[in-house]
CSV table of C-alpha atoms in Angstrom, one decimal:
chain,number,residue,atom,x,y,z
A,1,UNK,CA,59.1,45.2,-140.2
A,2,UNK,CA,59.3,46.0,-136.6
A,3,UNK,CA,59.5,42.3,-135.7
A,4,UNK,CA,62.3,41.8,-138.2
A,5,UNK,CA,64.4,44.7,-136.8
A,6,UNK,CA,63.8,43.3,-133.3
A,7,UNK,CA,65.1,39.9,-134.3
A,8,UNK,CA,68.2,41.4,-135.9
A,9,UNK,CA,68.9,43.4,-132.8
A,10,UNK,CA,68.4,40.4,-130.6
A,11,UNK,CA,70.8,38.3,-132.6
A,12,UNK,CA,73.3,41.1,-132.8
A,13,UNK,CA,73.3,41.5,-129.0
A,14,UNK,CA,73.6,37.8,-128.4
A,15,UNK,CA,76.6,37.6,-130.8
A,16,UNK,CA,78.3,40.5,-129.0
A,17,UNK,CA,77.8,38.6,-125.7
A,18,UNK,CA,79.4,35.4,-126.9
A,19,UNK,CA,82.2,37.3,-128.6
A,20,UNK,CA,82.9,39.0,-125.2
A,21,UNK,CA,83.1,35.7,-123.5
A,22,UNK,CA,85.6,34.4,-126.1
A,23,UNK,CA,87.6,37.5,-125.7
A,24,UNK,CA,87.8,37.2,-121.9
A,25,UNK,CA,89.2,33.7,-122.3
A,26,UNK,CA,92.0,34.7,-124.7
A,27,UNK,CA,95.6,34.8,-123.3
A,28,UNK,CA,96.4,38.2,-121.9
A,29,UNK,CA,99.6,40.1,-122.4
A,30,UNK,CA,102.5,39.9,-119.9
A,31,UNK,CA,101.6,43.1,-118.1
A,32,UNK,CA,98.0,41.9,-117.4
A,33,UNK,CA,99.3,38.5,-116.2
A,34,UNK,CA,101.6,40.2,-113.6
A,35,UNK,CA,98.7,42.4,-112.4
A,36,UNK,CA,96.4,39.4,-112.1
A,37,UNK,CA,99.0,37.5,-110.3
A,38,UNK,CA,99.6,40.3,-107.8
A,39,UNK,CA,95.9,40.5,-107.0
A,40,UNK,CA,95.7,36.8,-106.5
A,41,UNK,CA,98.7,36.7,-104.2
A,42,UNK,CA,97.1,39.1,-101.8
A,43,UNK,CA,94.6,36.4,-101.0
A,44,UNK,CA,97.0,33.5,-100.8
A,45,UNK,CA,98.0,32.0,-97.4
A,46,UNK,CA,101.2,33.4,-96.1
A,47,UNK,CA,103.8,30.7,-95.7
A,48,UNK,CA,106.4,31.3,-93.0
A,49,UNK,CA,110.1,30.4,-93.3
A,50,UNK,CA,109.7,27.6,-90.8
A,51,UNK,CA,107.0,25.9,-92.9
A,52,UNK,CA,109.4,25.7,-95.9
A,53,UNK,CA,111.5,22.8,-94.6
A,54,UNK,CA,112.7,21.9,-98.1
A,55,UNK,CA,114.7,25.2,-98.1
A,56,UNK,CA,116.6,24.8,-94.8
A,57,UNK,CA,116.8,21.1,-93.9
A,58,UNK,CA,119.7,20.7,-96.4
A,59,UNK,CA,121.6,23.4,-94.5
A,60,UNK,CA,121.2,21.4,-91.2
A,61,UNK,CA,121.8,17.8,-92.2
A,62,UNK,CA,124.7,16.1,-90.5
A,63,UNK,CA,125.4,19.2,-88.3
A,64,UNK,CA,125.0,20.0,-84.6
A,65,UNK,CA,122.3,22.6,-84.4
A,66,UNK,CA,121.2,25.2,-81.7
A,67,UNK,CA,117.7,26.7,-82.1
A,68,UNK,CA,116.6,30.1,-80.7
A,69,UNK,CA,112.9,29.7,-80.2
A,70,UNK,CA,109.8,30.1,-78.1
A,71,UNK,CA,106.1,29.2,-78.1
A,72,UNK,CA,105.6,30.9,-81.5
A,73,UNK,CA,108.2,28.8,-83.3
A,74,UNK,CA,105.7,26.4,-84.9
A,75,UNK,CA,104.8,24.8,-88.3
A,76,UNK,CA,101.1,24.7,-89.0
A,77,UNK,CA,99.7,21.5,-90.5
A,78,UNK,CA,96.3,23.1,-91.0
A,79,UNK,CA,94.4,26.0,-89.4
A,80,UNK,CA,94.3,24.4,-85.9
A,81,UNK,CA,97.1,21.8,-85.8
A,82,UNK,CA,100.8,22.6,-85.5
A,83,UNK,CA,104.2,21.2,-84.6
A,84,UNK,CA,106.9,23.0,-82.7
A,85,UNK,CA,110.0,23.7,-84.8
A,86,UNK,CA,112.2,21.8,-82.3
A,87,UNK,CA,110.0,18.8,-82.3
A,88,UNK,CA,109.9,18.9,-86.1
A,89,UNK,CA,113.6,19.0,-86.4
A,90,UNK,CA,114.2,16.2,-83.9
A,91,UNK,CA,111.6,14.0,-85.8
A,92,UNK,CA,113.5,14.7,-89.0
A,93,UNK,CA,116.7,13.4,-87.4
A,94,UNK,CA,118.4,16.8,-87.3
A,95,UNK,CA,120.9,16.9,-84.5
A,96,UNK,CA,119.5,19.6,-82.2
A,97,UNK,CA,121.9,20.0,-79.3
A,98,UNK,CA,120.7,23.2,-77.5
A,99,UNK,CA,117.7,25.5,-77.3
A,100,UNK,CA,118.1,29.2,-76.6
A,101,UNK,CA,115.1,31.0,-75.2
A,102,UNK,CA,114.3,34.8,-75.1
A,103,UNK,CA,112.3,36.9,-72.7
A,104,UNK,CA,109.2,35.1,-71.4
A,105,UNK,CA,111.0,31.7,-71.8
A,106,UNK,CA,110.8,28.8,-74.2
A,107,UNK,CA,107.0,28.3,-73.5
A,108,UNK,CA,106.3,32.0,-73.2
A,109,UNK,CA,104.8,32.0,-69.7
A,110,UNK,CA,107.1,34.3,-67.8
A,111,UNK,CA,106.1,37.9,-66.9
A,112,UNK,CA,107.7,40.8,-68.7
A,113,UNK,CA,111.1,41.4,-67.0
A,114,UNK,CA,110.9,38.2,-65.0
A,115,UNK,CA,114.1,36.3,-64.7
A,116,UNK,CA,114.1,33.2,-66.8
A,117,UNK,CA,116.3,30.3,-65.7
A,118,UNK,CA,118.0,27.5,-67.7
A,119,UNK,CA,116.3,24.2,-67.7
A,120,UNK,CA,115.5,21.0,-69.6
A,121,UNK,CA,112.7,20.6,-72.2
A,122,UNK,CA,110.3,17.9,-70.8
A,123,UNK,CA,109.4,16.6,-74.2
A,124,UNK,CA,112.7,16.3,-75.9
A,125,UNK,CA,115.1,16.3,-73.0
A,126,UNK,CA,117.1,19.1,-74.7
A,127,UNK,CA,118.9,21.7,-72.5
A,128,UNK,CA,117.3,25.2,-72.6
A,129,UNK,CA,119.6,28.1,-72.1
A,130,UNK,CA,117.9,31.4,-71.2
A,131,UNK,CA,119.0,34.5,-73.0
A,132,UNK,CA,117.1,36.8,-70.7
A,133,UNK,CA,118.5,38.0,-67.4
A,134,UNK,CA,122.3,38.2,-66.8
A,135,UNK,CA,123.1,36.0,-69.8
A,136,UNK,CA,121.7,37.7,-72.9
A,137,UNK,CA,124.3,36.6,-75.3
A,138,UNK,CA,125.3,33.0,-76.0
A,139,UNK,CA,128.8,32.3,-74.6
A,140,UNK,CA,131.7,30.7,-76.4
A,141,UNK,CA,131.2,27.6,-74.2
A,142,UNK,CA,127.5,27.5,-74.9
A,143,UNK,CA,128.2,27.5,-78.6
A,144,UNK,CA,131.0,24.9,-78.4
A,145,UNK,CA,130.5,22.2,-81.0
A,146,UNK,CA,127.6,24.0,-82.7
A,147,UNK,CA,127.7,24.1,-86.5
A,148,UNK,CA,124.7,26.4,-87.1
A,149,UNK,CA,122.1,28.3,-85.2
A,150,UNK,CA,118.4,28.5,-86.3
A,151,UNK,CA,116.5,31.6,-85.2
A,152,UNK,CA,112.7,31.4,-85.3
A,153,UNK,CA,110.7,33.8,-83.1
A,154,UNK,CA,107.6,35.8,-83.9
A,155,UNK,CA,108.2,39.5,-83.6
A,156,UNK,CA,105.7,42.4,-83.4
A,157,UNK,CA,107.8,45.0,-85.1
A,158,UNK,CA,108.4,47.4,-82.2
A,159,UNK,CA,111.8,48.6,-81.0
A,160,UNK,CA,111.3,47.9,-77.3
A,161,UNK,CA,110.0,44.4,-77.9
A,162,UNK,CA,113.1,42.5,-76.8
A,163,UNK,CA,113.2,39.7,-79.4
A,164,UNK,CA,115.2,41.8,-81.8
A,165,UNK,CA,117.7,42.5,-79.1
A,166,UNK,CA,118.1,38.7,-78.6
A,167,UNK,CA,118.5,38.4,-82.4
A,168,UNK,CA,121.4,40.9,-82.2
A,169,UNK,CA,123.2,39.1,-79.5
A,170,UNK,CA,122.7,35.7,-81.1
A,171,UNK,CA,124.1,37.0,-84.4
A,172,UNK,CA,127.0,38.7,-82.6
A,173,UNK,CA,128.0,35.6,-80.7
A,174,UNK,CA,127.8,33.5,-83.8
A,175,UNK,CA,129.8,36.0,-85.8
A,176,UNK,CA,132.6,35.8,-83.2
A,177,UNK,CA,132.7,32.0,-83.4
A,178,UNK,CA,132.2,31.8,-87.2
A,179,UNK,CA,128.9,30.0,-86.8
A,180,UNK,CA,126.2,30.6,-89.5
A,181,UNK,CA,122.8,31.9,-88.5
A,182,UNK,CA,119.6,30.9,-90.3
A,183,UNK,CA,116.6,33.1,-89.7
A,184,UNK,CA,113.2,31.6,-90.5
A,185,UNK,CA,111.2,34.7,-91.3
A,186,UNK,CA,107.8,35.5,-90.0
A,187,UNK,CA,105.3,38.3,-90.8
A,188,UNK,CA,105.3,41.6,-89.0
A,189,UNK,CA,101.8,42.4,-87.7
A,190,UNK,CA,102.9,46.1,-87.5
A,191,UNK,CA,104.8,46.0,-90.7
A,192,UNK,CA,102.5,48.4,-92.6
A,193,UNK,CA,104.0,51.6,-91.3
A,194,UNK,CA,107.1,53.3,-89.8
A,195,UNK,CA,106.7,55.8,-87.0
A,196,UNK,CA,107.9,57.0,-83.6
A,197,UNK,CA,110.8,58.7,-82.0
A,198,UNK,CA,114.3,57.6,-83.1
A,199,UNK,CA,116.6,56.0,-80.6
A,200,UNK,CA,119.7,58.0,-79.7
A,201,UNK,CA,122.8,56.0,-79.0
A,202,UNK,CA,123.2,57.5,-75.5
A,203,UNK,CA,120.0,55.7,-74.5
A,204,UNK,CA,120.9,52.3,-75.9
A,205,UNK,CA,119.6,49.4,-73.7
A,206,UNK,CA,118.1,46.0,-74.1
A,207,UNK,CA,114.7,47.7,-74.9
A,208,UNK,CA,116.4,49.6,-77.6
A,209,UNK,CA,119.7,48.7,-79.1
A,210,UNK,CA,119.7,50.3,-82.6
A,211,UNK,CA,119.1,53.8,-84.1
A,212,UNK,CA,115.6,53.0,-85.4
A,213,UNK,CA,112.1,54.5,-84.8
A,214,UNK,CA,109.7,52.8,-82.4
A,215,UNK,CA,107.9,51.1,-85.3
A,216,UNK,CA,110.4,50.2,-88.0
A,217,UNK,CA,108.2,48.3,-90.5
A,218,UNK,CA,110.4,45.3,-91.2
A,219,UNK,CA,110.1,41.5,-90.7
A,220,UNK,CA,112.7,39.9,-88.3
A,221,UNK,CA,114.5,38.6,-91.3
A,222,UNK,CA,114.8,42.0,-92.9
A,223,UNK,CA,115.9,43.4,-89.5
A,224,UNK,CA,118.6,40.8,-89.3
A,225,UNK,CA,119.9,41.9,-92.6
A,226,UNK,CA,120.0,45.5,-91.4
A,227,UNK,CA,121.9,44.6,-88.2
A,228,UNK,CA,124.5,42.9,-90.4
A,229,UNK,CA,124.6,45.5,-93.2
A,230,UNK,CA,124.8,48.5,-90.9
A,231,UNK,CA,127.5,46.9,-88.9
A,232,UNK,CA,125.7,47.4,-85.6
A,233,UNK,CA,127.4,44.5,-83.9
A,234,UNK,CA,130.5,44.8,-81.7
A,235,UNK,CA,133.6,46.0,-83.7
A,236,UNK,CA,131.5,46.1,-86.8
A,237,UNK,CA,131.6,42.3,-87.1
A,238,UNK,CA,129.3,40.6,-89.6
A,239,UNK,CA,127.5,37.3,-89.4
A,240,UNK,CA,127.2,34.5,-91.9
A,241,UNK,CA,123.4,35.0,-92.4
A,242,UNK,CA,120.8,33.1,-94.3
A,243,UNK,CA,117.1,34.2,-94.5
A,244,UNK,CA,114.4,31.7,-95.3
A,245,UNK,CA,111.9,34.3,-96.8
A,246,UNK,CA,108.2,34.3,-96.5
A,247,UNK,CA,105.9,33.4,-99.4
A,248,UNK,CA,102.8,35.5,-100.4
A,249,UNK,CA,103.7,38.3,-98.1
A,250,UNK,CA,103.9,42.1,-98.5
A,251,UNK,CA,104.1,44.8,-95.9
A,252,UNK,CA,100.5,45.6,-96.6
A,253,UNK,CA,99.5,42.0,-95.8
A,254,UNK,CA,97.2,41.6,-92.8
A,255,UNK,CA,98.4,38.9,-90.5
A,256,UNK,CA,96.6,37.7,-87.4
A,257,UNK,CA,99.1,36.0,-85.1
A,258,UNK,CA,97.9,32.4,-84.3
A,259,UNK,CA,99.8,32.2,-81.0
A,260,UNK,CA,100.3,34.9,-78.4
A,261,UNK,CA,103.8,36.3,-78.9
A,262,UNK,CA,104.0,37.1,-75.1
A,263,UNK,CA,101.6,36.8,-72.2
A,264,UNK,CA,100.3,40.4,-72.3
A,265,UNK,CA,99.7,40.6,-76.0
A,266,UNK,CA,96.6,38.4,-76.3
A,267,UNK,CA,95.1,39.5,-79.6
A,268,UNK,CA,95.4,41.6,-82.7
A,269,UNK,CA,94.0,44.7,-81.0
A,270,UNK,CA,96.6,44.6,-78.3
A,271,UNK,CA,99.4,44.1,-80.8
A,272,UNK,CA,98.2,47.0,-82.9
A,273,UNK,CA,97.9,49.3,-79.9
A,274,UNK,CA,101.2,48.1,-78.3
A,275,UNK,CA,103.4,50.8,-80.0
A,276,UNK,CA,101.1,53.6,-78.8
A,277,UNK,CA,100.5,52.3,-75.3
A,278,UNK,CA,103.9,50.8,-74.2
A,279,UNK,CA,105.3,54.2,-73.4
A,280,UNK,CA,102.9,54.3,-70.5
A,281,UNK,CA,105.2,51.6,-68.9
A,282,UNK,CA,107.5,54.5,-68.1
A,283,UNK,CA,104.8,56.4,-66.2
A,284,UNK,CA,102.4,55.9,-63.3
A,285,UNK,CA,99.7,54.7,-65.8
A,286,UNK,CA,98.7,51.1,-66.1
A,287,UNK,CA,98.2,49.5,-69.6
A,288,UNK,CA,95.9,46.8,-68.3
A,289,UNK,CA,98.3,44.3,-67.0
A,290,UNK,CA,96.4,42.3,-64.4
A,291,UNK,CA,93.2,42.4,-66.5
A,292,UNK,CA,91.9,40.6,-69.5
A,293,UNK,CA,92.4,43.7,-71.7
A,294,UNK,CA,96.2,44.1,-71.6
A,295,UNK,CA,97.4,46.8,-74.0
A,296,UNK,CA,93.8,47.6,-74.9
A,297,UNK,CA,93.1,49.9,-72.0
A,298,UNK,CA,95.0,52.4,-69.9
A,299,UNK,CA,94.3,54.2,-66.6
A,300,UNK,CA,95.6,55.2,-63.2
A,301,UNK,CA,94.2,56.1,-59.8
A,302,UNK,CA,95.0,59.7,-60.6
A,303,UNK,CA,92.8,60.1,-63.7
A,304,UNK,CA,89.4,60.0,-62.1
A,305,UNK,CA,87.6,62.8,-63.9
A,306,UNK,CA,84.9,63.3,-66.6
A,307,UNK,CA,87.4,62.5,-69.4
A,308,UNK,CA,88.3,59.1,-68.1
A,309,UNK,CA,85.1,57.2,-67.3
A,310,UNK,CA,86.3,53.6,-67.9
A,311,UNK,CA,87.6,52.1,-64.6
A,312,UNK,CA,89.3,48.8,-63.9
A,313,UNK,CA,91.2,47.2,-61.0
A,314,UNK,CA,94.5,45.3,-61.8
A,315,UNK,CA,94.8,42.0,-60.0
A,316,UNK,CA,97.4,39.2,-60.3
A,317,UNK,CA,96.9,36.9,-63.3
A,318,UNK,CA,98.8,34.9,-65.9
A,319,UNK,CA,101.6,37.2,-67.2
A,320,UNK,CA,101.3,39.7,-64.4
A,321,UNK,CA,102.0,38.3,-60.9
A,322,UNK,CA,102.3,41.8,-59.4
A,323,UNK,CA,100.7,44.3,-61.8
A,324,UNK,CA,101.1,48.1,-61.5
A,325,UNK,CA,98.4,49.5,-59.1
A,326,UNK,CA,97.5,46.0,-57.9
A,327,UNK,CA,94.0,46.0,-56.3
A,328,UNK,CA,93.7,49.7,-56.8
A,329,UNK,CA,90.9,51.2,-59.0
A,330,UNK,CA,92.3,52.9,-62.1
A,331,UNK,CA,90.3,55.1,-64.5
A,332,UNK,CA,91.2,55.9,-68.1
A,333,UNK,CA,90.1,54.8,-71.5
A,334,UNK,CA,88.9,51.5,-73.1
A,335,UNK,CA,90.4,51.3,-76.6
A,336,UNK,CA,89.5,47.7,-77.3
A,337,UNK,CA,87.0,48.7,-80.0
A,338,UNK,CA,89.4,51.2,-81.7
A,339,UNK,CA,89.9,50.9,-85.4
A,340,UNK,CA,93.4,49.5,-86.3
A,341,UNK,CA,96.1,52.2,-86.3
A,342,UNK,CA,98.5,53.0,-89.0
A,343,UNK,CA,100.6,55.3,-86.9
A,344,UNK,CA,101.5,55.8,-83.3
A,345,UNK,CA,98.7,57.7,-81.4
A,346,UNK,CA,100.6,59.8,-79.1
A,347,UNK,CA,97.5,61.7,-78.0
A,348,UNK,CA,96.7,59.1,-75.4
A,349,UNK,CA,100.0,60.0,-73.6
A,350,UNK,CA,99.6,63.7,-74.1
A,351,UNK,CA,96.0,63.6,-72.6
A,352,UNK,CA,97.0,61.4,-69.6
A,353,UNK,CA,100.0,63.7,-68.7
A,354,UNK,CA,97.9,66.8,-69.0
A,355,UNK,CA,95.2,65.3,-66.8
A,356,UNK,CA,97.5,64.1,-64.0
A,357,UNK,CA,97.3,66.4,-61.0
A,358,UNK,CA,100.8,65.8,-59.6
A,359,UNK,CA,102.9,65.8,-62.8
A,360,UNK,CA,106.2,65.3,-60.8
A,361,UNK,CA,105.2,61.7,-60.2
A,362,UNK,CA,104.0,60.9,-63.8
A,363,UNK,CA,107.3,59.7,-65.3
A,364,UNK,CA,109.8,57.1,-64.1
A,365,UNK,CA,113.4,56.4,-65.2
A,366,UNK,CA,112.2,53.7,-67.7
A,367,UNK,CA,110.4,56.3,-69.9
A,368,UNK,CA,113.5,57.7,-71.5
A,369,UNK,CA,114.8,54.2,-72.3
A,370,UNK,CA,111.5,53.3,-74.0
A,371,UNK,CA,111.3,56.6,-75.9
A,372,UNK,CA,115.0,56.3,-76.8
A,373,UNK,CA,115.4,60.1,-76.3
A,374,UNK,CA,114.9,62.7,-73.6
A,375,UNK,CA,113.1,64.9,-76.1
A,376,UNK,CA,109.7,63.2,-75.9
A,377,UNK,CA,109.5,63.7,-72.1
A,378,UNK,CA,110.5,67.4,-72.5
A,379,UNK,CA,107.9,67.9,-75.2
A,380,UNK,CA,105.2,66.5,-72.9
A,381,UNK,CA,106.3,68.6,-70.0
A,382,UNK,CA,106.2,71.7,-72.2
A,383,UNK,CA,102.7,71.1,-73.4
A,384,UNK,CA,103.6,70.4,-77.0
A,385,UNK,CA,100.6,69.0,-78.9
A,386,UNK,CA,100.3,65.4,-80.2
A,387,UNK,CA,100.3,66.6,-83.8
A,388,UNK,CA,103.5,68.7,-83.2
A,389,UNK,CA,105.2,65.8,-81.5
A,390,UNK,CA,104.3,63.5,-84.4
A,391,UNK,CA,105.5,66.0,-86.9
A,392,UNK,CA,108.8,66.3,-85.1
A,393,UNK,CA,109.6,62.6,-85.8
A,394,UNK,CA,109.2,62.9,-89.5
A,395,UNK,CA,112.7,64.2,-90.7
A,396,UNK,CA,114.5,61.3,-88.9
A,397,UNK,CA,112.0,58.8,-90.1
A,398,UNK,CA,112.6,59.8,-93.7
A,399,UNK,CA,116.3,59.3,-93.2
A,400,UNK,CA,115.7,55.9,-91.7
A,401,UNK,CA,113.4,54.8,-94.5
A,402,UNK,CA,116.3,55.2,-97.0
A,403,UNK,CA,118.4,52.9,-94.8
A,404,UNK,CA,115.6,50.5,-94.4
A,405,UNK,CA,115.0,50.3,-98.1
A,406,UNK,CA,118.3,48.5,-98.7
A,407,UNK,CA,117.3,45.5,-96.6
A,408,UNK,CA,113.6,45.0,-97.6
A,409,UNK,CA,112.8,41.5,-98.9
A,410,UNK,CA,109.1,42.3,-99.5
A,411,UNK,CA,107.2,45.3,-101.1
């Protein structure tokens, strides 16, 4: 009797097992399919706009093209092999007439702020026109005979990173000459949050042209739409704009940049810390230029105390021919092992200012341009805490997010 019951139980359990397998293989309802697809997409390879040639070649055929590009403007064949966009277009018989280059130059080798001159690309023989220095906006003459401009530059999603300023001027120049602009979108490695002080129009400069927070949480394609839609260009002019959107991307997507976007952002950690540390560029504190840990450390000759035990000596190197405090020992903090941030950590700045003996020499004129407001400097001088400073940004950030929402292409 016991044996008989055991066998029945055994066969009942086996039957349930096979029934569950059959059930799992049945078609799911639409809601489940969408959920499943969403989960799958988070693991798919992100495809950049540049890599979707089938979407933009038809817009360029039999036309004279200018390309705004730098060393990041590439199409990957696999994980290690890639072709530069300009080389790709030339090989596909697209008539590329001119290359416009941003800060750091076409090959991305110039120091921050270093004048970049015009030249000739050794590989293609194409003229390269620098848009950094006195000439930041393509002239009517430089656009003469151009039918469309392709913009493809990897951004890092921070207001004072000047590639979005170059984007503005390219769009404005093209709008004035009725020339379409095609932006090949790329992921924003800092696209997962919005934070920082808002730029006030009185402090508009090439390191901050628009009323946005320091970290705006948009791809460069989304940002181009916002420039257009908010009528931020001269006289409210609008550009004939096409965005070649990313595939398999959301603002929560993690994206490791395969090529350095500029000489002093060498890795993911530096790019993540950049919004929090770049404000030090407006002070007497070094952010590690002239070392191998650019934007992963900070320090100065004036912070030698028990709270700042990590020391380094900036020396000339690639991307920093004359670094701040050259050949002088600086002490501060090593942040290279810090967990990735999802907000600006203003406490580094608060702590460094509070610990500087001669506070009259802490700030320079560049600080207000970077902050986009005088208020942040005043808050630091008045001893406002990091948490209070961070909270003071929130009302304007919430207003900005409502504007931002109109131009988002990705969740």
